XYZ file of C-alpha atoms in Angstrom:
394
model
C 38.576 109.015 -3.166
C 35.888 110.765 -1.109
C 33.920 111.455 -4.198
C 34.082 107.720 -5.184
C 32.869 106.607 -1.744
C 29.934 109.074 -1.769
C 28.934 107.993 -5.233
C 29.128 104.298 -4.334
C 27.255 104.820 -1.118
C 24.427 106.603 -2.928
C 24.213 103.867 -5.555
C 23.902 101.037 -2.986
C 20.865 102.716 -1.282
C 18.879 103.192 -4.370
C 15.443 101.424 -4.100
C 14.750 98.807 -6.665
C 11.556 99.293 -8.606
C 8.534 97.224 -7.349
C 7.287 94.385 -9.454
C 3.715 94.871 -10.734
C 1.004 92.750 -8.978
C 0.083 89.580 -10.882
C -3.640 90.131 -11.062
C -4.351 86.752 -12.733
C -2.498 84.905 -9.915
C -4.203 86.964 -7.214
C -7.643 86.237 -8.696
C -6.754 82.509 -8.894
C -5.691 82.445 -5.238
C -8.845 84.305 -4.152
C -11.077 81.941 -6.179
C -9.429 78.762 -4.790
C -9.702 80.119 -1.239
C -13.346 81.014 -1.749
C -14.167 77.600 -3.113
C -12.431 75.869 -0.158
C -14.362 78.094 2.335
C -17.632 77.364 0.495
C -16.949 73.615 0.661
C -16.167 73.840 4.325
C -19.342 75.827 5.068
C -21.404 73.353 2.912
C -19.995 70.252 4.705
C -20.639 71.825 8.165
C -24.218 72.766 7.243
C -24.786 69.340 5.623
C -23.673 67.500 8.690
C -25.254 69.660 11.352
C -28.417 71.148 9.764
C -31.159 68.547 9.015
C -33.377 70.867 6.886
C -30.261 71.902 4.781
C -29.334 68.236 4.346
C -32.819 67.125 3.379
C -33.045 69.879 0.768
C -29.758 68.955 -0.916
C -30.551 65.249 -0.655
C -33.836 65.771 -2.431
C -33.190 68.441 -5.024
C -29.453 68.434 -5.632
C -28.273 64.908 -4.997
C -31.528 63.352 -6.227
C -31.569 60.798 -3.396
C -35.371 60.348 -3.656
C -36.549 57.709 -6.168
C -40.101 56.650 -6.957
C -42.072 53.604 -7.879
C -42.528 52.991 -11.666
C -39.544 55.180 -12.367
C -36.709 52.589 -12.008
C -35.240 49.633 -13.807
C -37.522 46.624 -13.246
C -37.412 42.833 -13.321
C -40.795 41.445 -14.321
C -42.158 38.399 -12.414
C -44.868 35.979 -13.292
C -47.574 36.479 -10.647
C -48.948 32.967 -10.975
C -45.589 31.465 -10.078
C -43.783 31.232 -6.750
C -40.684 33.307 -7.053
C -37.851 33.594 -4.558
C -35.484 36.540 -4.887
C -32.176 37.616 -3.356
C -29.290 39.924 -4.049
C -25.484 39.554 -3.919
C -22.729 41.884 -5.100
C -24.348 43.790 -8.094
C -26.636 40.919 -9.027
C -30.259 40.105 -8.290
C -31.305 36.432 -8.557
C -34.836 34.994 -8.993
C -35.494 31.266 -8.286
C -38.454 29.646 -9.815
C -38.987 25.888 -10.407
C -35.308 24.943 -10.060
C -34.363 27.723 -12.500
C -32.082 30.462 -11.118
C -32.023 33.627 -13.177
C -29.295 36.215 -12.552
C -29.969 39.847 -13.469
C -27.545 42.808 -13.527
C -28.196 46.221 -11.857
C -30.156 47.372 -14.923
C -32.556 44.457 -14.774
C -31.125 42.586 -17.800
C -30.829 38.835 -17.476
C -27.195 37.758 -17.564
C -27.245 34.008 -16.772
C -29.574 31.120 -16.212
C -28.533 28.266 -13.799
C -30.188 24.994 -12.975
C -30.315 24.378 -9.214
C -32.405 21.554 -7.667
C -33.929 23.669 -4.958
C -37.599 24.543 -4.402
C -37.620 26.259 -0.967
C -34.328 28.154 -0.647
C -32.167 29.427 2.139
C -29.985 32.254 0.799
C -26.857 33.832 2.186
C -24.488 36.222 0.406
C -21.148 37.907 1.105
C -19.440 39.967 -1.563
C -19.364 37.983 -4.790
C -20.345 34.720 -3.141
C -23.917 33.332 -2.859
C -24.873 30.153 -1.041
C -28.264 28.520 -1.731
C -29.546 25.590 0.291
C -32.779 23.614 0.352
C -34.695 24.509 3.491
C -35.378 21.206 5.307
C -33.651 19.495 2.448
C -30.309 18.132 1.463
C -28.735 20.148 -1.326
C -26.405 23.198 -1.058
C -24.771 25.259 -3.837
C -22.054 27.868 -3.820
C -22.112 30.417 -6.553
C -19.249 32.773 -7.502
C -20.377 35.653 -9.693
C -22.452 33.812 -12.348
C -21.019 30.281 -11.905
C -21.757 27.344 -9.638
C -18.441 26.468 -7.936
C -19.689 23.371 -6.086
C -22.788 21.473 -5.093
C -23.241 19.030 -2.139
C -25.876 16.535 -1.016
C -25.912 16.527 2.820
C -27.476 13.922 5.171
C -30.151 15.379 7.440
C -32.310 18.543 6.992
C -30.541 21.834 6.341
C -31.794 24.554 8.631
C -29.194 27.254 8.016
C -26.347 28.128 5.600
C -23.868 31.065 5.745
C -20.926 32.149 3.620
C -17.997 34.471 4.608
C -16.267 36.953 2.309
C -13.726 34.281 1.186
C -16.244 31.732 0.076
C -16.092 29.517 3.167
C -19.493 27.949 3.887
C -21.094 26.807 7.134
C -24.184 24.551 7.083
C -26.418 23.656 10.083
C -28.251 20.374 9.826
C -31.013 18.922 11.945
C -33.215 15.812 12.124
C -30.308 13.384 12.641
C -29.294 11.466 15.752
C -28.171 14.835 17.137
C -30.023 18.080 17.861
C -27.765 19.932 15.340
C -24.705 19.229 13.232
C -22.403 22.017 11.956
C -20.321 21.549 8.793
C -17.776 23.862 7.246
C -16.600 23.761 3.609
C -13.772 25.709 1.873
C -14.010 27.539 -1.405
C -13.428 24.277 -3.257
C -16.162 22.372 -1.393
C -13.710 20.406 0.787
C -15.178 19.608 4.254
C -12.960 21.144 6.878
C -14.982 20.849 10.110
C -17.891 19.112 11.720
C -19.418 19.534 15.121
C -22.274 17.532 16.712
C -24.548 19.008 19.320
C -26.316 16.270 21.287
C -28.371 18.446 23.735
C -28.388 21.921 22.149
C -29.796 23.450 18.987
C -27.558 25.690 16.874
C -29.075 29.113 16.730
C -26.575 30.785 14.501
C -23.012 30.268 13.157
C -20.326 32.680 11.787
C -16.960 32.050 10.170
C -14.209 34.580 10.904
C -12.822 36.847 8.088
C -9.503 35.034 8.125
C -11.178 31.610 7.818
C -9.531 30.407 11.072
C -12.484 30.252 13.488
C -16.103 29.143 13.561
C -18.425 30.475 16.251
C -21.551 28.560 17.172
C -24.420 30.083 19.159
C -26.471 27.367 20.815
C -29.424 26.981 23.130
C -30.994 24.196 25.293
C -34.789 24.406 25.636
C -35.338 21.207 27.609
C -35.386 22.717 31.092
C -37.641 25.280 32.736
C -35.159 28.013 31.845
C -33.465 28.558 28.501
C -29.683 27.947 28.581
C -27.622 29.714 25.890
C -23.956 29.494 25.105
C -21.251 30.207 22.493
C -18.471 27.965 21.323
C -15.536 29.035 19.192
C -13.415 26.412 17.395
C -10.174 26.599 15.487
C -11.273 25.129 12.144
C -7.929 23.559 11.166
C -7.396 21.635 14.373
C -11.064 21.386 15.485
C -9.840 22.560 18.977
C -12.309 24.299 21.227
C -10.770 27.717 21.834
C -13.592 29.394 23.809
C -16.771 28.234 25.588
C -19.112 30.826 27.137
C -22.273 30.066 29.103
C -24.800 32.801 29.294
C -26.951 33.574 32.314
C -30.071 31.381 32.644
C -33.013 32.583 30.458
C -30.725 34.841 28.381
C -31.338 33.996 24.726
C -28.651 34.510 22.045
C -30.475 35.627 18.912
C -27.661 36.268 16.406
C -23.854 36.271 16.104
C -21.581 37.885 13.507
C -17.841 38.089 13.035
C -16.901 41.699 12.242
C -13.548 43.574 11.831
C -10.426 42.150 13.424
C -12.179 38.803 14.274
C -14.427 40.463 16.845
C -17.510 38.322 17.397
C -20.614 40.455 17.957
C -23.309 38.601 19.881
C -26.941 39.816 20.038
C -29.004 38.730 23.001
C -32.689 39.519 23.591
C -31.638 42.517 25.719
C -27.988 43.294 25.035
C -25.023 43.172 22.753
C -21.781 41.380 23.786
C -18.358 41.306 21.999
C -16.011 38.385 22.232
C -12.414 39.235 21.470
C -9.258 37.305 22.415
C -11.395 34.793 24.289
C -12.910 37.599 26.534
C -16.580 38.260 26.640
C -17.620 41.921 27.221
C -21.049 43.478 27.432
C -21.085 46.252 24.795
C -24.555 47.733 25.368
C -27.977 47.069 26.902
C -31.196 47.972 25.261
C -34.774 48.327 26.465
C -37.413 46.375 24.511
C -39.989 49.067 25.447
C -38.128 51.762 23.502
C -35.922 49.818 21.137
C -37.813 48.500 18.052
C -35.040 46.713 16.240
C -31.375 45.734 16.672
C -29.041 44.617 13.856
C -25.378 43.298 13.807
C -24.985 42.192 10.218
C -22.363 44.915 9.451
C -18.686 45.264 8.988
C -17.793 47.237 12.112
C -20.845 48.425 14.044
C -24.290 47.611 15.512
C -27.548 49.401 14.775
C -30.298 50.302 17.074
C -33.717 51.733 16.123
C -35.591 53.513 18.865
C -38.968 55.078 19.109
C -39.114 58.886 19.443
C -42.220 60.486 20.941
C -43.353 63.415 18.674
C -46.784 64.121 20.045
C -49.858 62.526 21.547
C -50.832 60.587 18.358
C -47.634 60.719 16.359
C -44.602 58.484 16.620
C -41.202 58.753 15.016
C -37.949 56.783 15.221
C -34.253 57.044 14.697
C -31.525 54.671 13.785
C -28.169 54.829 15.650
C -24.960 53.178 14.504
C -22.306 52.473 17.129
C -18.781 51.420 16.121
C -17.610 48.300 17.931
C -14.032 49.570 18.102
C -14.513 53.314 18.419
C -17.779 53.317 20.400
C -18.619 56.434 18.360
C -22.302 56.788 17.374
C -23.921 58.227 14.213
C -27.653 58.762 14.033
C -30.335 59.456 11.421
C -33.907 60.402 12.194
C -36.530 58.446 10.307
C -39.896 59.801 9.220
C -42.053 57.143 10.870
C -41.993 53.809 12.647
C -40.384 50.798 10.798
C -42.213 47.682 9.865
C -39.059 45.806 9.108
C -35.284 46.311 8.645
C -32.679 44.745 6.409
C -28.911 45.219 6.826
C -25.750 44.407 4.935
C -22.100 45.414 5.437
C -22.330 49.240 5.810
C -25.974 50.021 4.989
C -29.409 49.436 6.403
C -32.810 49.491 4.649
C -35.759 50.581 6.804
C -39.247 49.663 5.575
C -41.669 52.407 6.703
C -44.668 51.062 4.813
C -44.931 52.917 1.479
C -41.401 54.375 1.916
C -37.984 52.668 2.250
C -35.083 54.656 3.758
C -31.558 53.500 2.978
C -29.019 54.787 5.510
C -25.212 54.338 5.539
C -23.505 53.376 8.800
C -21.904 56.847 8.851
C -25.462 58.207 9.556
C -26.010 59.722 6.078
C -28.908 58.998 3.785
C -28.058 56.860 0.760
C -31.485 56.704 -0.991
C -35.166 57.125 -0.197
C -37.735 55.034 -2.151
C -41.375 56.182 -2.255
C -44.266 54.003 -3.426
C -48.033 54.181 -3.747
C -48.420 50.793 -2.118
C -47.069 48.873 0.824
C -43.525 47.408 0.419
C -43.548 43.720 1.300
C -39.936 42.651 0.994
C -36.460 44.177 0.300
C -33.258 42.479 -0.936
C -30.099 44.278 -0.272
C -26.403 44.630 -0.922
C -23.942 47.564 -0.693
C -24.489 48.359 -4.338
C -28.096 47.686 -5.169
C -31.436 46.967 -3.520
C -34.546 45.280 -4.866
C -38.061 46.328 -3.861
C -39.940 43.100 -4.295
C -43.649 43.043 -5.272
C -45.740 40.094 -6.498
C -45.295 41.000 -10.175
C -41.942 42.841 -10.259
C -38.708 43.818 -8.570
C -37.790 47.480 -8.717
C -33.992 48.083 -8.686
C -32.571 50.912 -6.523
C -28.955 51.769 -7.160
C -27.242 52.739 -3.923
């Protein structure tokens, strides 16, 4: 019995042989870990090191594009051409003929619109075209005309929201301004007459429930601005705000969660839940441009002193909900800016810089001549010259 116990004891303490190391699995784990570390290092350097980012943007990501090296739409120089962009389409209007081109510059459709001097507005797949100081307005969805209206008075402004709801501002009637709202099918939902004030800008909320009207009275010694918000369905006045005397409202835009962003000549205000709050102030001596035509932020372009004879500038995007800012330094002083949804195009003369609202470069266009006009969506941009439009894919 003792012998059995000793034998059993000895057997139970015997060490099991070690399994051999799986070299293939180890190499795979090391490789995956190395790749993840490299990606982390790359992202950190790309975000924080401007020289590193510029090198990769230019040579790896190929974000620099050049004149005469892009898809092009040819224009007849002797004609008057009006161009605009919506979704992934560029339109050219000439003599009541609206040509629609895809992102490769190929003509897709040809529509007849009785408009000679257009007002354009786009939002997603919807494009509204109205006759400036005229009576006609069209709504286009993709490549088709959804509806057309003849309106009494002279049209001064037309806007469309992402759901195809259209607002039209009319002048030269018995009132200073008249504001009309149409749904996607062309049914009139709302009208508002301003007897003493001029409508400066209008905006329809993303849920189609509200229309905001920025107005101004110029009859007195001091400018008097204000904002009205109406519930479209009931036509009830939900909010009425009177700005300080001589404060001019320049622009308004409904952004995320029905926040109304209001641009004044020296500040940005946000109206939410019938409360007006000053979001930021800016100095006209250092701020060159402001823009609010975005989904969820405002953009500010400021001068940066870079020497006695040299000037530079930067664009800063500030989220309206987060108040977090993202900046991008520009290589010069802008001549003009164009904004849409989550991108801004900055015309620097012979260069155009396209920057996303997250502060990252989208594309940089370089030309041998001065850029005169830019048309812009989230997907494409058109660099407009007298004889052609060069298409930049964003």
